[in-house]
CSV table of C-alpha atoms in Angstrom, one decimal:
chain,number,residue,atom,x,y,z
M,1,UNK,CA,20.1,129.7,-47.6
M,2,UNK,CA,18.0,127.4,-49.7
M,3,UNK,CA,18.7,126.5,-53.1
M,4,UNK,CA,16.9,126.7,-56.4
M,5,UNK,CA,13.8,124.9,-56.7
M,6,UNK,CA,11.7,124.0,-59.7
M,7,UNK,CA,8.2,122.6,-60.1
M,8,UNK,CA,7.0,120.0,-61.0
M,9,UNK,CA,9.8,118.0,-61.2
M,10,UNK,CA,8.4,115.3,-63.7
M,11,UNK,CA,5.8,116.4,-66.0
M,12,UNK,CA,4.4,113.8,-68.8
M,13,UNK,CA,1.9,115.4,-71.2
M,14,UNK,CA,0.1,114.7,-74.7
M,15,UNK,CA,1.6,116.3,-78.0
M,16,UNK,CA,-0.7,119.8,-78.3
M,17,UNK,CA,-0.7,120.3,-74.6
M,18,UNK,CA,0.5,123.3,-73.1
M,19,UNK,CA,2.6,123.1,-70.3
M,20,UNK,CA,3.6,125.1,-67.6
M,21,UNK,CA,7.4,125.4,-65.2
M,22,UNK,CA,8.1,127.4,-62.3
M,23,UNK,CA,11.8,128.2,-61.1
M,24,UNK,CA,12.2,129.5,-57.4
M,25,UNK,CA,15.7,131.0,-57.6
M,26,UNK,CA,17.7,131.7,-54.5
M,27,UNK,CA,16.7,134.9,-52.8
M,28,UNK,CA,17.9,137.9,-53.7
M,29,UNK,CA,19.3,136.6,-56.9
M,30,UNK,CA,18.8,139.2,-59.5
M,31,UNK,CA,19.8,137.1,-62.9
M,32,UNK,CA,17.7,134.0,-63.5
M,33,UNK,CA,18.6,132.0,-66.7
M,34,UNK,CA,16.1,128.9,-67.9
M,35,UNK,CA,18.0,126.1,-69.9
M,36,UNK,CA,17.3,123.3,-72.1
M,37,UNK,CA,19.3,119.6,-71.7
M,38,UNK,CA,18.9,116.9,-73.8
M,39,UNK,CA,20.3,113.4,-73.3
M,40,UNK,CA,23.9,113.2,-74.2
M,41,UNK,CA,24.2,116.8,-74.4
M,42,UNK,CA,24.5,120.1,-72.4
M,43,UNK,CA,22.3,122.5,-71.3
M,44,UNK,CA,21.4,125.4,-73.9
M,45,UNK,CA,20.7,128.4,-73.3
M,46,UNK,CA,17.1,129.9,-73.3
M,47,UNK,CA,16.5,133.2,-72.2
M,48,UNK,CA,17.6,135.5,-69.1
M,49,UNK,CA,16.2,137.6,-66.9
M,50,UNK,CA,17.4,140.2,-65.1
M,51,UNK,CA,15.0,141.1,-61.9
M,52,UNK,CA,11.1,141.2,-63.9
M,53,UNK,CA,12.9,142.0,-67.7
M,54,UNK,CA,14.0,139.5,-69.8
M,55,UNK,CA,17.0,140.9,-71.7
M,56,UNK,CA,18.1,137.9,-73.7
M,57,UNK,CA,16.3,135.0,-75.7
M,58,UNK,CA,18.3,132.0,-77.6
M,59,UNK,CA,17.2,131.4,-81.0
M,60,UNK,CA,16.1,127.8,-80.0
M,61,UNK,CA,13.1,129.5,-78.3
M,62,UNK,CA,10.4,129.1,-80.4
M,63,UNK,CA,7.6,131.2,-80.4
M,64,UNK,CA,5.5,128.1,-78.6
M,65,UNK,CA,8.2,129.0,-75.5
M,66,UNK,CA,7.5,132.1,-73.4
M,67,UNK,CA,8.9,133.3,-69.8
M,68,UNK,CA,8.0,135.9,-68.0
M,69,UNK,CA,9.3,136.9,-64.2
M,70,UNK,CA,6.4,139.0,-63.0
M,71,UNK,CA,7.9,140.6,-59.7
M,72,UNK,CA,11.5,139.9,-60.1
M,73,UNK,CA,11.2,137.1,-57.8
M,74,UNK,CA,10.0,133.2,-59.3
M,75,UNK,CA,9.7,132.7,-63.0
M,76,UNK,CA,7.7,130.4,-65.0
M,77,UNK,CA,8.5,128.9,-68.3
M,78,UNK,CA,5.1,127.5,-70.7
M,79,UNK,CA,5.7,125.6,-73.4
M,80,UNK,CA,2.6,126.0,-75.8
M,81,UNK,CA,1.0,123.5,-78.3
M,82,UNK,CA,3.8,120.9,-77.2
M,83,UNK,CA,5.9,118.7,-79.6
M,84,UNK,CA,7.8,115.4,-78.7
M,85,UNK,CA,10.8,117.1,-79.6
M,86,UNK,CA,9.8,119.2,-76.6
M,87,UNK,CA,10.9,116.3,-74.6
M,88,UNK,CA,14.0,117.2,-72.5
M,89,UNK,CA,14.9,118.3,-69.0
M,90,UNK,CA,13.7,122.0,-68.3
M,91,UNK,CA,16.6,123.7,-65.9
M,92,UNK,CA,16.4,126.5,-63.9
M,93,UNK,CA,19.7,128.7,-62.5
M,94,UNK,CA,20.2,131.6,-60.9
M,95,UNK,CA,23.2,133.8,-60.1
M,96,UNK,CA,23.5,137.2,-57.9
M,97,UNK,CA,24.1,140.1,-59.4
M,98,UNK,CA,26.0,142.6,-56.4
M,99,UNK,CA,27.3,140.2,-53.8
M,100,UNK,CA,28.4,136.9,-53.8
M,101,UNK,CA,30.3,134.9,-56.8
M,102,UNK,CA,28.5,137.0,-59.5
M,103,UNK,CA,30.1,134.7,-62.3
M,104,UNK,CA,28.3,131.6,-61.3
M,105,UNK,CA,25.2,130.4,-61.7
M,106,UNK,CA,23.2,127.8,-59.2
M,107,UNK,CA,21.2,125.4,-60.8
M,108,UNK,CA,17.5,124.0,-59.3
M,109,UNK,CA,17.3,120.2,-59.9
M,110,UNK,CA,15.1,120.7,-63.2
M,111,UNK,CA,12.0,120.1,-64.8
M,112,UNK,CA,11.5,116.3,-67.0
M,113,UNK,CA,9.5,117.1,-69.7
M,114,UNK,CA,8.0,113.8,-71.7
M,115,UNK,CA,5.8,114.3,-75.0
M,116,UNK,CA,4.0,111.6,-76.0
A,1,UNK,CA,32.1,126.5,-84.0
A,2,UNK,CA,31.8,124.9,-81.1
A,3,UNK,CA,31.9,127.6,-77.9
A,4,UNK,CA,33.3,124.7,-76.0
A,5,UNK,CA,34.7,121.6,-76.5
A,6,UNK,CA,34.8,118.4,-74.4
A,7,UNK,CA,37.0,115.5,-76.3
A,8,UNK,CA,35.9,112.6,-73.9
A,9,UNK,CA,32.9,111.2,-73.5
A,10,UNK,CA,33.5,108.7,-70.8
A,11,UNK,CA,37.0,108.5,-68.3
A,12,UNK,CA,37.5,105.8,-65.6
A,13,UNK,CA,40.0,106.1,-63.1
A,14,UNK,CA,41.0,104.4,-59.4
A,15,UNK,CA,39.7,105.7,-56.2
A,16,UNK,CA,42.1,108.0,-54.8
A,17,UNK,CA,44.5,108.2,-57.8
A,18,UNK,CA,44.1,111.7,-59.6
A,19,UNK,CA,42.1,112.4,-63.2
A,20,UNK,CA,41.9,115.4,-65.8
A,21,UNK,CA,39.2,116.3,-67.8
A,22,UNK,CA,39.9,118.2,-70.8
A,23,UNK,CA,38.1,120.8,-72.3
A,24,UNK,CA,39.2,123.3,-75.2
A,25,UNK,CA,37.1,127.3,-75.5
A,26,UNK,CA,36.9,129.1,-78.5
A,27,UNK,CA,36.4,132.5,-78.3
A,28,UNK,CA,37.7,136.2,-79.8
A,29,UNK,CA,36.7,138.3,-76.9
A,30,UNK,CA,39.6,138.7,-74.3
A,31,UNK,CA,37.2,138.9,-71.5
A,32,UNK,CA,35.6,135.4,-70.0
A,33,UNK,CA,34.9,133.1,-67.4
A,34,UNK,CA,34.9,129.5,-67.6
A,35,UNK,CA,33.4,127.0,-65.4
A,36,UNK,CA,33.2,123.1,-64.0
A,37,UNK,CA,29.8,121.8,-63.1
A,38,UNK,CA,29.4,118.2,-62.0
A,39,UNK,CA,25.9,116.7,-62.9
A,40,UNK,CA,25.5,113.6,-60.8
A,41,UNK,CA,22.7,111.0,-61.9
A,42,UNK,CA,20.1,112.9,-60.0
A,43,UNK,CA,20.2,116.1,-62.5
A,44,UNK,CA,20.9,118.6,-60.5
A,45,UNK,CA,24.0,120.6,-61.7
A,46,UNK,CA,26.5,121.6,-59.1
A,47,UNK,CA,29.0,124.2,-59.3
A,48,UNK,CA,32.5,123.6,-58.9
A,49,UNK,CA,35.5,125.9,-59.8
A,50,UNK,CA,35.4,129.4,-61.7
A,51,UNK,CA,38.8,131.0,-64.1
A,52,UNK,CA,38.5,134.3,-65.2
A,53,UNK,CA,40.3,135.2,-67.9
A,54,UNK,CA,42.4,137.8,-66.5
A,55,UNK,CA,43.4,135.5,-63.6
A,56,UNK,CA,47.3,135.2,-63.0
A,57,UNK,CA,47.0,131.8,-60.9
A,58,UNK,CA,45.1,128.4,-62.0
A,59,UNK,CA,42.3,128.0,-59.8
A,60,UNK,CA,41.4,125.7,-57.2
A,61,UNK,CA,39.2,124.6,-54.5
A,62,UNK,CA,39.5,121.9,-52.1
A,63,UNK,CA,40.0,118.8,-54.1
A,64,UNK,CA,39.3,120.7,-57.9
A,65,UNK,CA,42.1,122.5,-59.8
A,66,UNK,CA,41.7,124.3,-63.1
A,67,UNK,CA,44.7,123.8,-65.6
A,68,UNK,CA,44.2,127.3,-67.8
A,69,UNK,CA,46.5,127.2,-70.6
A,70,UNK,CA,45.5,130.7,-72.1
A,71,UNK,CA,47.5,130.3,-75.3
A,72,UNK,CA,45.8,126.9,-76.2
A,73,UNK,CA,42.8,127.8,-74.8
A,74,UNK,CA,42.3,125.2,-72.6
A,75,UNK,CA,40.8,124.4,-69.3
A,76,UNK,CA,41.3,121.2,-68.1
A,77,UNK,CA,39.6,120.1,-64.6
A,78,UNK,CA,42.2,118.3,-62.4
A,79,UNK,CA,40.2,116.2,-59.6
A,80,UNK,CA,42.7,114.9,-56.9
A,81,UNK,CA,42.6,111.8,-54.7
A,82,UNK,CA,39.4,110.7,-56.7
A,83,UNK,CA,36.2,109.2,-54.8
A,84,UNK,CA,33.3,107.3,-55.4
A,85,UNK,CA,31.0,109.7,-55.2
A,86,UNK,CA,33.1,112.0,-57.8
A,87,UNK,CA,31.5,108.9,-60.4
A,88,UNK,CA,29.0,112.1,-62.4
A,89,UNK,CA,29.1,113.9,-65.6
A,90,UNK,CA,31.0,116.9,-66.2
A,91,UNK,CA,30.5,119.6,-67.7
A,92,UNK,CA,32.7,122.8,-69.1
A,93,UNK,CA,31.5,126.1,-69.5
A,94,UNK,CA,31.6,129.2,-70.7
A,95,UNK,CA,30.7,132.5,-70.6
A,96,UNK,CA,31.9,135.4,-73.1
A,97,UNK,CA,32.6,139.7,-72.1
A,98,UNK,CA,29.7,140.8,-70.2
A,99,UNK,CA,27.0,138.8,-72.3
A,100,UNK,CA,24.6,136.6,-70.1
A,101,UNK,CA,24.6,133.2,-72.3
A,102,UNK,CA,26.8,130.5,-71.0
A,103,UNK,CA,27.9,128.0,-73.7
A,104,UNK,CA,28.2,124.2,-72.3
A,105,UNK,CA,29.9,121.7,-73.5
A,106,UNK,CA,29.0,117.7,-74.4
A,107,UNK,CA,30.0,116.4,-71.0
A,108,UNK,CA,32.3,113.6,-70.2
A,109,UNK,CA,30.7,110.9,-68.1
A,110,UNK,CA,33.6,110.1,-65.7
A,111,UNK,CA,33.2,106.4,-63.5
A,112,UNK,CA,35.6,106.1,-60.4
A,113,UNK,CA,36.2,102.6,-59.8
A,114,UNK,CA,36.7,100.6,-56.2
């Protein structure tokens, strides 16, 4: 059973730039959650999907920040018109939803995202 | 308030002796969860013990024990018979009823010395 993956795994970009993540979660896994960590802190929340609809947002995303999960499967995360306080690592979980330990989420290795 | 809070920032301790790792919740709903990940210096976040709420005995797995203390609301991660490789940051989380955000805390950078 794979993991989580997430691509790119480095991404350095100009301020303005639009930018674009994908998260592979593990198969089968209905719930897929993308966070934001910054250094010295931990991950916040950003939005949540639930197969192709996403039921939750955080406040923190802006509307520069959209997500979308076409066929319940991966998901992508763009970051429009970026910012240097964009800068941060992009993660990527995903937890199961009928099987499994349905409390806990599995993490991909994350995104990097530098602004200059 | 903070959802979850993590008081130390950095811990040392000797291989193979034992360390805790505190973390204090705040929270007004009686259901939850609350979880240990372990974020070595690669990034990737790696999931180590789960306590629900309701849960009558502490949990634990393999080297990992959670200390719940429901009345202080606490969660303290006990690693036993520390090794090198446990040197990573820690992190406590949360998540409240049903809802689907989990609420991290700071992290405390723990170093296991030779």
């Amino acid at each position: 059973d794979t993991g989580v993956s997430q691509d790119p795994r480095h991404k350095i970009t100009k301020r303005g730039q639009n930018v674009t993540f994908r998260c592979d979660p593990i198969s089968e896994h209905n719930r897929l959650y993308w966070y934001r960590q910054t250094l010295g802190q931990g991950p916040e929340f950003l939005t949540y999907f639930q197969n192709e609809a996403q039921l939750e947002k955080s406040r923190l995303l802006s509307d520069r920040f959209s997500a979308e999960r076409p066929k319940g499967s991966f998901s992508t995360l763009e970051i429009q018109r970026t910012e240097q306080g964009d800068s941060a690592m992009y993660l990527c979980a995903s937890s199961p939803t009928l099987t499994g330990r349905t409390d806990t989420q599995y993490f991909g290795p994350g995104t990097r995202l530098t602004v200059l | 308030a903070q959802k979850i809070t993590q008081t130390q920032p950095g811990m040392f301790v000797q291989e193979k002796e034992a360390v805790t790792l505190d973390c204090t919740y705040d929270t007004s709903d009686p259901s939850y969860g609350l979880f240990w990940y372990k974020q070595p210096s690669s990034g990737e976040m790696i999931f180590l013990i789960y306590q629900g709420s309701y849960d009558q005995q502490n949990a634990t797995e393999g080297r990992y024990s959670l200390n719940f203390q429901k009345a202080r609301k606490s969660a303290n991660l006990v690693i036993s018979a520390s090794q090198l490789g446990d040197s990573a940051m820690y992190f406590c989380a949360m998540r409240e009823g049903l809802g689907n955000q989990f609420y991290f805390g700071t992290g405390t950078s723990l170093t296991v010395i030779p």
